[in-house]
PDB file of C-alpha atoms in Angstrom:
ATOM      1  CA  MET A   1     -10.984 120.684-153.929  1.00 48.00           C
ATOM      2  CA  ASP A   2     -13.134 117.304-153.394  1.00 56.00           C
ATOM      3  CA  ALA A   3     -14.270 118.716-150.228  1.00 57.00           C
ATOM      4  CA  LEU A   4     -13.885 121.622-147.880  1.00 53.00           C
ATOM      5  CA  ARG A   5     -12.121 120.876-144.508  1.00 53.00           C
ATOM      6  CA  LEU A   6     -13.207 122.862-141.389  1.00 48.00           C
ATOM      7  CA  GLY A   7     -11.108 121.411-138.477  1.00 50.00           C
ATOM      8  CA  PRO A   8     -12.322 118.059-137.899  1.00 50.00           C
ATOM      9  CA  ILE A   9     -15.226 118.344-140.198  1.00 50.00           C
ATOM     10  CA  VAL A  10     -15.056 117.425-143.841  1.00 53.00           C
ATOM     11  CA  LEU A  11     -17.730 119.067-145.937  1.00 62.00           C
ATOM     12  CA  PRO A  12     -18.325 117.823-149.888  1.00 74.00           C
ATOM     13  CA  TRP A  13     -18.768 120.744-151.840  1.00 78.00           C
ATOM     14  CA  ALA A  14     -22.155 119.598-153.494  1.00 83.00           C
ATOM     15  CA  PRO A  15     -24.238 120.451-150.570  1.00 85.00           C
ATOM     16  CA  LEU A  16     -22.420 123.408-149.980  1.00 88.00           C
ATOM     17  CA  LEU A  17     -23.170 124.679-153.579  1.00 92.00           C
ATOM     18  CA  LEU A  18     -26.948 123.628-153.206  1.00 94.00           C
ATOM     19  CA  VAL A  19     -27.307 125.936-149.837  1.00 94.00           C
ATOM     20  CA  LEU A  20     -25.526 128.590-151.621  1.00 95.00           C
ATOM     21  CA  GLY A  21     -27.977 128.302-154.583  1.00 96.00           C
ATOM     22  CA  TYR A  22     -31.009 128.079-152.347  1.00 97.00           C
ATOM     23  CA  ALA A  23     -29.812 131.221-150.331  1.00 97.00           C
ATOM     24  CA  VAL A  24     -29.377 133.416-153.657  1.00 97.00           C
ATOM     25  CA  ALA A  25     -33.100 131.982-154.981  1.00 97.00           C
ATOM     26  CA  VAL A  26     -34.283 133.382-151.547  1.00 97.00           C
ATOM     27  CA  TRP A  27     -32.714 136.414-152.140  1.00 97.00           C
ATOM     28  CA  VAL A  28     -33.990 136.892-155.546  1.00 97.00           C
ATOM     29  CA  ALA A  29     -37.362 135.971-154.648  1.00 96.00           C
ATOM     30  CA  GLY A  30     -37.481 138.516-152.012  1.00 96.00           C
ATOM     31  CA  ALA A  31     -36.392 141.280-154.805  1.00 96.00           C
ATOM     32  CA  ALA A  32     -39.169 140.039-156.770  1.00 95.00           C
ATOM     33  CA  ARG A  33     -41.454 140.226-153.994  1.00 94.00           C
ATOM     34  CA  LYS A  34     -40.699 143.730-153.211  1.00 94.00           C
ATOM     35  CA  ALA A  35     -40.842 144.840-157.024  1.00 93.00           C
ATOM     36  CA  GLY A  36     -44.719 143.303-156.884  1.00 92.00           C
ATOM     37  CA  ARG A  37     -44.065 140.344-158.503  1.00 90.00           C
ATOM     38  CA  GLY A  38     -45.568 137.926-155.942  1.00 92.00           C
ATOM     39  CA  ASN A  39     -43.880 136.013-153.115  1.00 94.00           C
ATOM     40  CA  ALA A  40     -41.914 132.864-154.652  1.00 96.00           C
ATOM     41  CA  GLU A  41     -40.071 132.258-151.412  1.00 96.00           C
ATOM     42  CA  PRO A  42     -42.498 129.688-149.786  1.00 96.00           C
ATOM     43  CA  ALA A  43     -42.127 127.427-152.789  1.00 97.00           C
ATOM     44  CA  LEU A  44     -38.418 127.284-153.007  1.00 97.00           C
ATOM     45  CA  LEU A  45     -37.661 124.863-150.301  1.00 97.00           C
ATOM     46  CA  PRO A  46     -40.393 122.287-151.243  1.00 97.00           C
ATOM     47  CA  LEU A  47     -39.199 122.418-154.941  1.00 97.00           C
ATOM     48  CA  LEU A  48     -35.409 121.754-153.536  1.00 97.00           C
ATOM     49  CA  ILE A  49     -36.864 118.715-151.399  1.00 97.00           C
ATOM     50  CA  PHE A  50     -38.859 117.634-154.307  1.00 97.00           C
ATOM     51  CA  ALA A  51     -36.112 117.615-156.596  1.00 97.00           C
ATOM     52  CA  LEU A  52     -33.585 115.810-154.136  1.00 96.00           C
ATOM     53  CA  ALA A  53     -35.808 113.102-153.342  1.00 97.00           C
ATOM     54  CA  VAL A  54     -36.314 112.594-157.063  1.00 97.00           C
ATOM     55  CA  ALA A  55     -32.646 112.270-157.467  1.00 97.00           C
ATOM     56  CA  ARG A  56     -32.295 109.779-154.748  1.00 96.00           C
ATOM     57  CA  ALA A  57     -35.078 107.546-155.701  1.00 97.00           C
ATOM     58  CA  VAL A  58     -33.955 107.424-159.355  1.00 97.00           C
ATOM     59  CA  PHE A  59     -30.521 106.798-157.869  1.00 94.00           C
ATOM     60  CA  VAL A  60     -31.795 103.877-155.728  1.00 95.00           C
ATOM     61  CA  ALA A  61     -34.023 102.418-158.397  1.00 95.00           C
ATOM     62  CA  ARG A  62     -30.987 101.934-160.628  1.00 92.00           C
ATOM     63  CA  HIS A  63     -29.004 100.203-158.151  1.00 91.00           C
ATOM     64  CA  ARG A  64     -31.888  98.349-156.160  1.00 91.00           C
ATOM     65  CA  ALA A  65     -30.047  95.196-155.661  1.00 87.00           C
ATOM     66  CA  ASP A  66     -27.105  97.269-153.592  1.00 86.00           C
ATOM     67  CA  TYR A  67     -29.656  98.210-150.995  1.00 89.00           C
ATOM     68  CA  ALA A  68     -30.422  96.018-148.698  1.00 84.00           C
ATOM     69  CA  SER A  69     -33.044  97.840-146.702  1.00 88.00           C
ATOM     70  CA  VAL A  70     -35.221 100.783-146.725  1.00 91.00           C
ATOM     71  CA  LEU A  71     -32.855 102.415-144.151  1.00 87.00           C
ATOM     72  CA  THR A  72     -29.956 102.109-146.584  1.00 88.00           C
ATOM     73  CA  MET A  73     -32.130 103.481-149.435  1.00 92.00           C
ATOM     74  CA  ILE A  74     -32.784 106.577-147.166  1.00 91.00           C
ATOM     75  CA  ASP A  75     -29.252 106.973-145.702  1.00 88.00           C
ATOM     76  CA  ILE A  76     -27.686 109.783-148.180  1.00 87.00           C
ATOM     77  CA  ARG A  77     -24.464 109.935-146.599  1.00 82.00           C
ATOM     78  CA  ASP A  78     -23.381 107.809-149.448  1.00 87.00           C
ATOM     79  CA  ARG A  79     -24.124 110.719-152.009  1.00 85.00           C
ATOM     80  CA  GLY A  80     -25.854 108.536-154.422  1.00 91.00           C
ATOM     81  CA  PHE A  81     -28.238 110.875-156.520  1.00 93.00           C
ATOM     82  CA  ASP A  82     -29.197 110.919-160.139  1.00 94.00           C
ATOM     83  CA  SER A  83     -28.204 114.591-160.988  1.00 94.00           C
ATOM     84  CA  TRP A  84     -30.017 114.372-164.351  1.00 95.00           C
ATOM     85  CA  ALA A  85     -33.198 113.387-162.889  1.00 97.00           C
ATOM     86  CA  GLY A  86     -32.814 115.935-160.032  1.00 97.00           C
ATOM     87  CA  TRP A  87     -32.509 118.972-162.762  1.00 97.00           C
ATOM     88  CA  ALA A  88     -35.404 117.400-164.616  1.00 97.00           C
ATOM     89  CA  ALA A  89     -37.625 117.225-161.461  1.00 97.00           C
ATOM     90  CA  ALA A  90     -36.602 120.848-160.816  1.00 97.00           C
ATOM     91  CA  ALA A  91     -37.545 122.385-163.971  1.00 97.00           C
ATOM     92  CA  ALA A  92     -40.960 120.169-164.186  1.00 97.00           C
ATOM     93  CA  GLY A  93     -41.919 121.350-160.356  1.00 97.00           C
ATOM     94  CA  VAL A  94     -41.052 125.045-161.114  1.00 97.00           C
ATOM     95  CA  GLY A  95     -43.167 124.935-164.197  1.00 96.00           C
ATOM     96  CA  LEU A  96     -46.105 123.185-162.704  1.00 96.00           C
ATOM     97  CA  TRP A  97     -46.172 125.651-159.466  1.00 95.00           C
ATOM     98  CA  ALA A  98     -45.995 128.700-161.640  1.00 94.00           C
ATOM     99  CA  TRP A  99     -48.741 127.217-163.922  1.00 95.00           C
ATOM    100  CA  ARG A 100     -50.748 126.686-161.015  1.00 95.00           C
ATOM    101  CA  ARG A 101     -50.088 130.344-159.417  1.00 94.00           C
ATOM    102  CA  PRO A 102     -50.208 132.781-162.231  1.00 93.00           C
ATOM    103  CA  ALA A 103     -48.728 135.545-159.561  1.00 93.00           C
ATOM    104  CA  LEU A 104     -45.503 133.619-159.656  1.00 95.00           C
ATOM    105  CA  ARG A 105     -44.918 132.843-163.384  1.00 94.00           C
ATOM    106  CA  LEU A 106     -42.389 135.493-163.555  1.00 94.00           C
ATOM    107  CA  SER A 107     -40.597 135.310-159.943  1.00 96.00           C
ATOM    108  CA  LEU A 108     -40.638 131.669-159.225  1.00 97.00           C
ATOM    109  CA  PRO A 109     -38.872 130.792-162.758  1.00 96.00           C
ATOM    110  CA  LEU A 110     -36.431 133.675-162.198  1.00 96.00           C
ATOM    111  CA  SER A 111     -35.613 132.973-158.451  1.00 97.00           C
ATOM    112  CA  ALA A 112     -35.120 129.324-159.427  1.00 97.00           C
ATOM    113  CA  SER A 113     -32.998 130.017-162.553  1.00 97.00           C
ATOM    114  CA  ALA A 114     -30.862 132.410-160.290  1.00 97.00           C
ATOM    115  CA  GLY A 115     -30.068 129.426-157.563  1.00 97.00           C
ATOM    116  CA  ALA A 116     -29.623 126.992-160.454  1.00 97.00           C
ATOM    117  CA  ALA A 117     -26.802 129.249-162.302  1.00 97.00           C
ATOM    118  CA  ILE A 118     -25.212 129.409-158.972  1.00 96.00           C
ATOM    119  CA  VAL A 119     -24.783 125.855-158.478  1.00 95.00           C
ATOM    120  CA  LEU A 120     -23.837 125.052-162.033  1.00 95.00           C
ATOM    121  CA  ALA A 121     -21.420 127.890-162.016  1.00 95.00           C
ATOM    122  CA  GLY A 122     -19.978 126.544-158.951  1.00 92.00           C
ATOM    123  CA  MET A 123     -19.640 123.438-160.347  1.00 88.00           C
ATOM    124  CA  GLY A 124     -18.100 124.386-163.128  1.00 90.00           C
ATOM    125  CA  ALA A 125     -15.443 126.370-161.340  1.00 88.00           C
ATOM    126  CA  LEU A 126     -14.556 123.518-159.341  1.00 82.00           C
ATOM    127  CA  ALA A 127     -13.991 121.433-162.396  1.00 78.00           C
ATOM    128  CA  LEU A 128     -11.556 124.058-163.842  1.00 83.00           C
ATOM    129  CA  LEU A 129     -10.025 124.842-160.428  1.00 79.00           C
ATOM    130  CA  GLN A 130      -9.321 121.033-159.859  1.00 72.00           C
ATOM    131  CA  PRO A 131      -5.751 120.591-160.007  1.00 71.00           C
ATOM    132  CA  ALA A 132      -4.560 117.688-161.983  1.00 74.00           C
ATOM    133  CA  ARG A 133      -4.444 114.462-159.919  1.00 79.00           C
ATOM    134  CA  PRO A 134      -1.343 112.799-159.935  1.00 81.00           C
ATOM    135  CA  PRO A 135      -1.190 108.929-161.247  1.00 83.00           C
ATOM    136  CA  LEU A 136      -0.677 106.068-158.901  1.00 84.00           C
ATOM    137  CA  PRO A 137       2.509 107.165-157.103  1.00 87.00           C
ATOM    138  CA  ASP A 138       5.340 104.654-157.222  1.00 88.00           C
ATOM    139  CA  LEU A 139       5.303 103.807-153.482  1.00 92.00           C
ATOM    140  CA  THR A 140       6.162 100.790-151.738  1.00 95.00           C
ATOM    141  CA  LEU A 141       3.818  99.616-149.044  1.00 96.00           C
ATOM    142  CA  GLN A 142       3.638  96.514-146.812  1.00 95.00           C
ATOM    143  CA  THR A 143       1.262  93.775-146.122  1.00 95.00           C
ATOM    144  CA  LEU A 144       0.381  92.710-142.318  1.00 95.00           C
ATOM    145  CA  GLN A 145       3.357  90.374-142.680  1.00 94.00           C
ATOM    146  CA  GLY A 146       5.939  92.807-143.502  1.00 94.00           C
ATOM    147  CA  ARG A 147       5.880  91.605-147.379  1.00 95.00           C
ATOM    148  CA  PRO A 148       6.694  94.794-149.789  1.00 96.00           C
ATOM    149  CA  VAL A 149       4.193  95.511-152.546  1.00 95.00           C
ATOM    150  CA  ALA A 150       5.141  98.180-155.068  1.00 94.00           C
ATOM    151  CA  LEU A 151       2.163  99.864-156.225  1.00 91.00           C
ATOM    152  CA  ALA A 152       3.377 100.444-159.876  1.00 88.00           C
ATOM    153  CA  SER A 153       2.861  96.426-159.898  1.00 89.00           C
ATOM    154  CA  LEU A 154      -0.941  96.912-159.348  1.00 87.00           C
ATOM    155  CA  ARG A 155      -1.220  98.816-162.464  1.00 84.00           C
ATOM    156  CA  GLY A 156      -2.890  97.307-165.637  1.00 86.00           C
ATOM    157  CA  ARG A 157      -6.491  96.729-164.599  1.00 88.00           C
ATOM    158  CA  PRO A 158      -8.948  98.908-163.129  1.00 92.00           C
ATOM    159  CA  LEU A 159      -8.184  99.484-159.544  1.00 93.00           C
ATOM    160  CA  VAL A 160     -10.044 101.136-156.501  1.00 95.00           C
ATOM    161  CA  VAL A 161      -7.836 102.171-153.633  1.00 95.00           C
ATOM    162  CA  ASN A 162      -9.425 102.691-150.151  1.00 96.00           C
ATOM    163  CA  LEU A 163      -7.639 105.109-147.600  1.00 97.00           C
ATOM    164  CA  TRP A 164      -8.941 103.928-144.141  1.00 97.00           C
ATOM    165  CA  ALA A 165      -7.895 104.008-140.453  1.00 96.00           C
ATOM    166  CA  THR A 166      -9.406 101.859-137.372  1.00 96.00           C
ATOM    167  CA  TRP A 167     -10.153 104.967-135.301  1.00 95.00           C
ATOM    168  CA  CYS A 168     -12.381 106.508-138.324  1.00 94.00           C
ATOM    169  CA  PRO A 169     -15.930 105.415-137.792  1.00 93.00           C
ATOM    170  CA  PRO A 170     -17.414 105.495-141.286  1.00 93.00           C
ATOM    171  CA  CYS A 171     -14.188 103.829-142.287  1.00 95.00           C
ATOM    172  CA  ARG A 172     -15.167 101.033-139.980  1.00 95.00           C
ATOM    173  CA  ARG A 173     -18.687 100.826-141.323  1.00 93.00           C
ATOM    174  CA  GLU A 174     -17.748 100.294-144.983  1.00 94.00           C
ATOM    175  CA  LEU A 175     -15.077  98.087-144.396  1.00 95.00           C
ATOM    176  CA  PRO A 176     -17.038  94.756-144.528  1.00 94.00           C
ATOM    177  CA  LEU A 177     -18.618  96.231-147.686  1.00 92.00           C
ATOM    178  CA  LEU A 178     -15.158  96.651-149.275  1.00 94.00           C
ATOM    179  CA  ILE A 179     -13.921  93.415-148.132  1.00 92.00           C
ATOM    180  CA  ARG A 180     -17.008  91.523-149.554  1.00 90.00           C
ATOM    181  CA  ALA A 181     -16.426  93.145-152.897  1.00 89.00           C
ATOM    182  CA  ALA A 182     -12.914  92.797-153.214  1.00 88.00           C
ATOM    183  CA  GLN A 183     -13.689  88.763-152.978  1.00 85.00           C
ATOM    184  CA  GLN A 184     -16.243  89.234-156.020  1.00 83.00           C
ATOM    185  CA  GLN A 185     -15.869  89.375-159.701  1.00 70.00           C
ATOM    186  CA  THR A 186     -16.369  93.159-159.955  1.00 73.00           C
ATOM    187  CA  GLY A 187     -13.814  93.945-162.927  1.00 81.00           C
ATOM    188  CA  ALA A 188     -11.403  95.989-160.586  1.00 90.00           C
ATOM    189  CA  ARG A 189      -9.143  95.257-158.010  1.00 92.00           C
ATOM    190  CA  ILE A 190      -9.985  96.483-154.391  1.00 94.00           C
ATOM    191  CA  VAL A 191      -7.085  97.275-152.279  1.00 94.00           C
ATOM    192  CA  LEU A 192      -7.641  98.481-148.707  1.00 96.00           C
ATOM    193  CA  VAL A 193      -4.590 100.833-147.795  1.00 97.00           C
ATOM    194  CA  ASN A 194      -4.367 101.519-143.764  1.00 97.00           C
ATOM    195  CA  GLU A 195      -3.241 105.197-143.153  1.00 96.00           C
ATOM    196  CA  GLY A 196      -0.804 105.769-140.309  1.00 95.00           C
ATOM    197  CA  GLU A 197      -1.203 102.842-138.102  1.00 97.00           C
ATOM    198  CA  THR A 198       0.982  99.952-137.117  1.00 96.00           C
ATOM    199  CA  ALA A 199       0.409  96.350-138.421  1.00 96.00           C
ATOM    200  CA  GLN A 200      -0.249  95.295-134.784  1.00 96.00           C
ATOM    201  CA  ARG A 201      -2.954  97.715-134.213  1.00 96.00           C
ATOM    202  CA  VAL A 202      -4.596  97.007-137.581  1.00 96.00           C
ATOM    203  CA  ALA A 203      -4.360  93.105-136.948  1.00 95.00           C
ATOM    204  CA  ALA A 204      -5.586  93.294-133.484  1.00 96.00           C
ATOM    205  CA  TYR A 205      -8.504  95.119-135.251  1.00 96.00           C
ATOM    206  CA  LEU A 206      -9.575  92.922-138.114  1.00 95.00           C
ATOM    207  CA  GLN A 207      -9.034  89.993-135.516  1.00 94.00           C
ATOM    208  CA  ARG A 208     -11.641  91.514-133.096  1.00 95.00           C
ATOM    209  CA  GLU A 209     -14.125  92.290-135.945  1.00 95.00           C
ATOM    210  CA  ARG A 210     -13.783  88.902-137.174  1.00 93.00           C
ATOM    211  CA  LEU A 211     -12.814  90.351-140.501  1.00 92.00           C
ATOM    212  CA  GLY A 212     -10.013  87.951-141.481  1.00 83.00           C
ATOM    213  CA  ASP A 213      -6.854  89.254-143.529  1.00 81.00           C
ATOM    214  CA  PRO A 214      -8.457  91.188-146.671  1.00 85.00           C
ATOM    215  CA  GLY A 215      -4.887  91.906-147.836  1.00 88.00           C
ATOM    216  CA  VAL A 216      -4.428  95.277-146.141  1.00 95.00           C
ATOM    217  CA  LEU A 217      -1.792  97.357-147.025  1.00 96.00           C
ATOM    218  CA  LEU A 218       0.012  99.534-144.682  1.00 97.00           C
ATOM    219  CA  ASP A 219       0.783 103.061-145.455  1.00 96.00           C
ATOM    220  CA  PRO A 220       2.126 104.545-141.856  1.00 93.00           C
ATOM    221  CA  GLY A 221       3.367 107.773-143.258  1.00 93.00           C
ATOM    222  CA  SER A 222       0.111 108.369-144.796  1.00 94.00           C
ATOM    223  CA  ARG A 223       2.012 109.051-148.032  1.00 93.00           C
ATOM    224  CA  LEU A 224      -1.061 108.253-150.178  1.00 92.00           C
ATOM    225  CA  LEU A 225      -3.292 110.468-148.214  1.00 90.00           C
ATOM    226  CA  ALA A 226      -0.703 113.439-148.649  1.00 89.00           C
ATOM    227  CA  ALA A 227       0.172 112.790-152.399  1.00 89.00           C
ATOM    228  CA  TYR A 228      -3.887 113.343-153.235  1.00 86.00           C
ATOM    229  CA  GLN A 229      -4.599 116.394-150.654  1.00 81.00           C
ATOM    230  CA  SER A 230      -7.376 114.306-149.168  1.00 83.00           C
ATOM    231  CA  PRO A 231      -9.124 116.445-146.404  1.00 81.00           C
ATOM    232  CA  GLY A 232      -9.779 113.391-144.299  1.00 84.00           C
ATOM    233  CA  LEU A 233     -10.948 109.475-144.295  1.00 91.00           C
ATOM    234  CA  PRO A 234     -12.414 107.388-145.633  1.00 93.00           C
ATOM    235  CA  THR A 235     -11.038 108.610-149.182  1.00 93.00           C
ATOM    236  CA  THR A 236     -11.472 106.117-151.936  1.00 95.00           C
ATOM    237  CA  LEU A 237      -9.634 106.358-155.345  1.00 94.00           C
ATOM    238  CA  PHE A 238     -11.086 105.113-158.361  1.00 94.00           C
ATOM    239  CA  ILE A 239      -7.776 104.640-160.905  1.00 92.00           C
ATOM    240  CA  ALA A 240      -8.070 103.781-164.551  1.00 90.00           C
ATOM    241  CA  ALA A 241      -5.695 100.562-165.569  1.00 86.00           C
ATOM    242  CA  ASP A 242      -3.143 103.353-166.958  1.00 83.00           C
ATOM    243  CA  GLY A 243      -2.880 104.505-163.367  1.00 83.00           C
ATOM    244  CA  ARG A 244      -4.764 108.009-163.741  1.00 86.00           C
ATOM    245  CA  VAL A 245      -7.068 108.511-160.754  1.00 89.00           C
ATOM    246  CA  GLN A 246     -10.484 109.211-162.687  1.00 89.00           C
ATOM    247  CA  ARG A 247     -12.365 109.893-159.145  1.00 88.00           C
ATOM    248  CA  VAL A 248     -11.975 110.593-155.648  1.00 88.00           C
ATOM    249  CA  HIS A 249     -14.798 110.052-153.214  1.00 89.00           C
ATOM    250  CA  ILE A 250     -14.518 111.489-149.792  1.00 87.00           C
ATOM    251  CA  GLY A 251     -16.470 110.247-147.112  1.00 88.00           C
ATOM    252  CA  GLU A 252     -18.409 106.680-146.577  1.00 90.00           C
ATOM    253  CA  LEU A 253     -19.389 104.702-149.839  1.00 92.00           C
ATOM    254  CA  SER A 254     -22.451 102.423-150.005  1.00 93.00           C
ATOM    255  CA  ALA A 255     -22.431  99.152-152.201  1.00 91.00           C
ATOM    256  CA  ALA A 256     -24.263 101.247-154.739  1.00 93.00           C
ATOM    257  CA  THR A 257     -21.896 104.247-155.170  1.00 92.00           C
ATOM    258  CA  LEU A 258     -18.927 101.643-154.961  1.00 94.00           C
ATOM    259  CA  GLN A 259     -20.534 100.025-157.734  1.00 91.00           C
ATOM    260  CA  GLN A 260     -21.140 102.951-159.809  1.00 91.00           C
ATOM    261  CA  GLY A 261     -17.320 104.097-159.623  1.00 91.00           C
ATOM    262  CA  ILE A 262     -16.519 100.562-160.489  1.00 91.00           C
ATOM    263  CA  ALA A 263     -18.935 100.587-163.639  1.00 89.00           C
ATOM    264  CA  ALA A 264     -17.254 104.142-164.677  1.00 88.00           C
ATOM    265  CA  LEU A 265     -13.964 102.703-164.436  1.00 89.00           C
ATOM    266  CA  ASN A 266     -14.887  99.611-166.330  1.00 84.00           C
ATOM    267  CA  LYS A 267     -16.657 101.815-169.130  1.00 80.00           C
ATOM    268  CA  SER A 268     -13.469 103.979-169.579  1.00 74.00           C
ATOM    269  CA  SER A 269     -11.127 101.016-169.791  1.00 64.00           C
ATOM    270  CA  GLY A 270     -13.681  99.568-172.841  1.00 59.00           C
ATOM    271  CA  ASP A 271     -13.385 102.625-174.574  1.00 48.00           C
TER     272      ASP A 271
END
């Protein structure tokens, strides 16, 4: 339920809900225009872009140290947005636009509210329909050297488990970031689990990319991927000290979204 898989394409639900909400807002605006309430449709897309830009800007500002360049700041593939800032910006934008355009004082708030209601209702429905994620399973994986490692032995502290493969481009892009984070004192242990590949293939890739041996565990049967019903790679599991999966991130991580997930883990462990 964290994302929708369409063949080889994996789409997170959040942008799909935004598109649906925007479509509903446009439809309501069209109905209001036909009723002589003014044409609010031209304002909807600029307001949506404004809200998303503010949400991204606030998130980047909060995690400024984790963004190395302007390019990484505007790369939204990590889905780093401050939702509260986005909703506040949208409300302020609608209010200001409607105040400056008296003809839209009914149709714009009405259409924008209809779109927002669809997004919020969709998010609520996904939360209710989300099946309970199983705790970290009692599987035994192997290191590149063939040493067995029981996942149960990793419990007791916050854990970040990244499921990846060498054929996966976003996995390859985020791997150096995860390796660096694993070498730092982040408050959580980071474990890299390769899905479905041989030790020889993984070792050759790490050597070619000069990544050393970051302590990769091998899951040749992709049992973890199946256990959490993930639609694709990379998948990152943020797991509390008691083994509960607190959050699943489908897709590429940035340093900021990684630290955001670790901070949430550490906060819950401290409660």
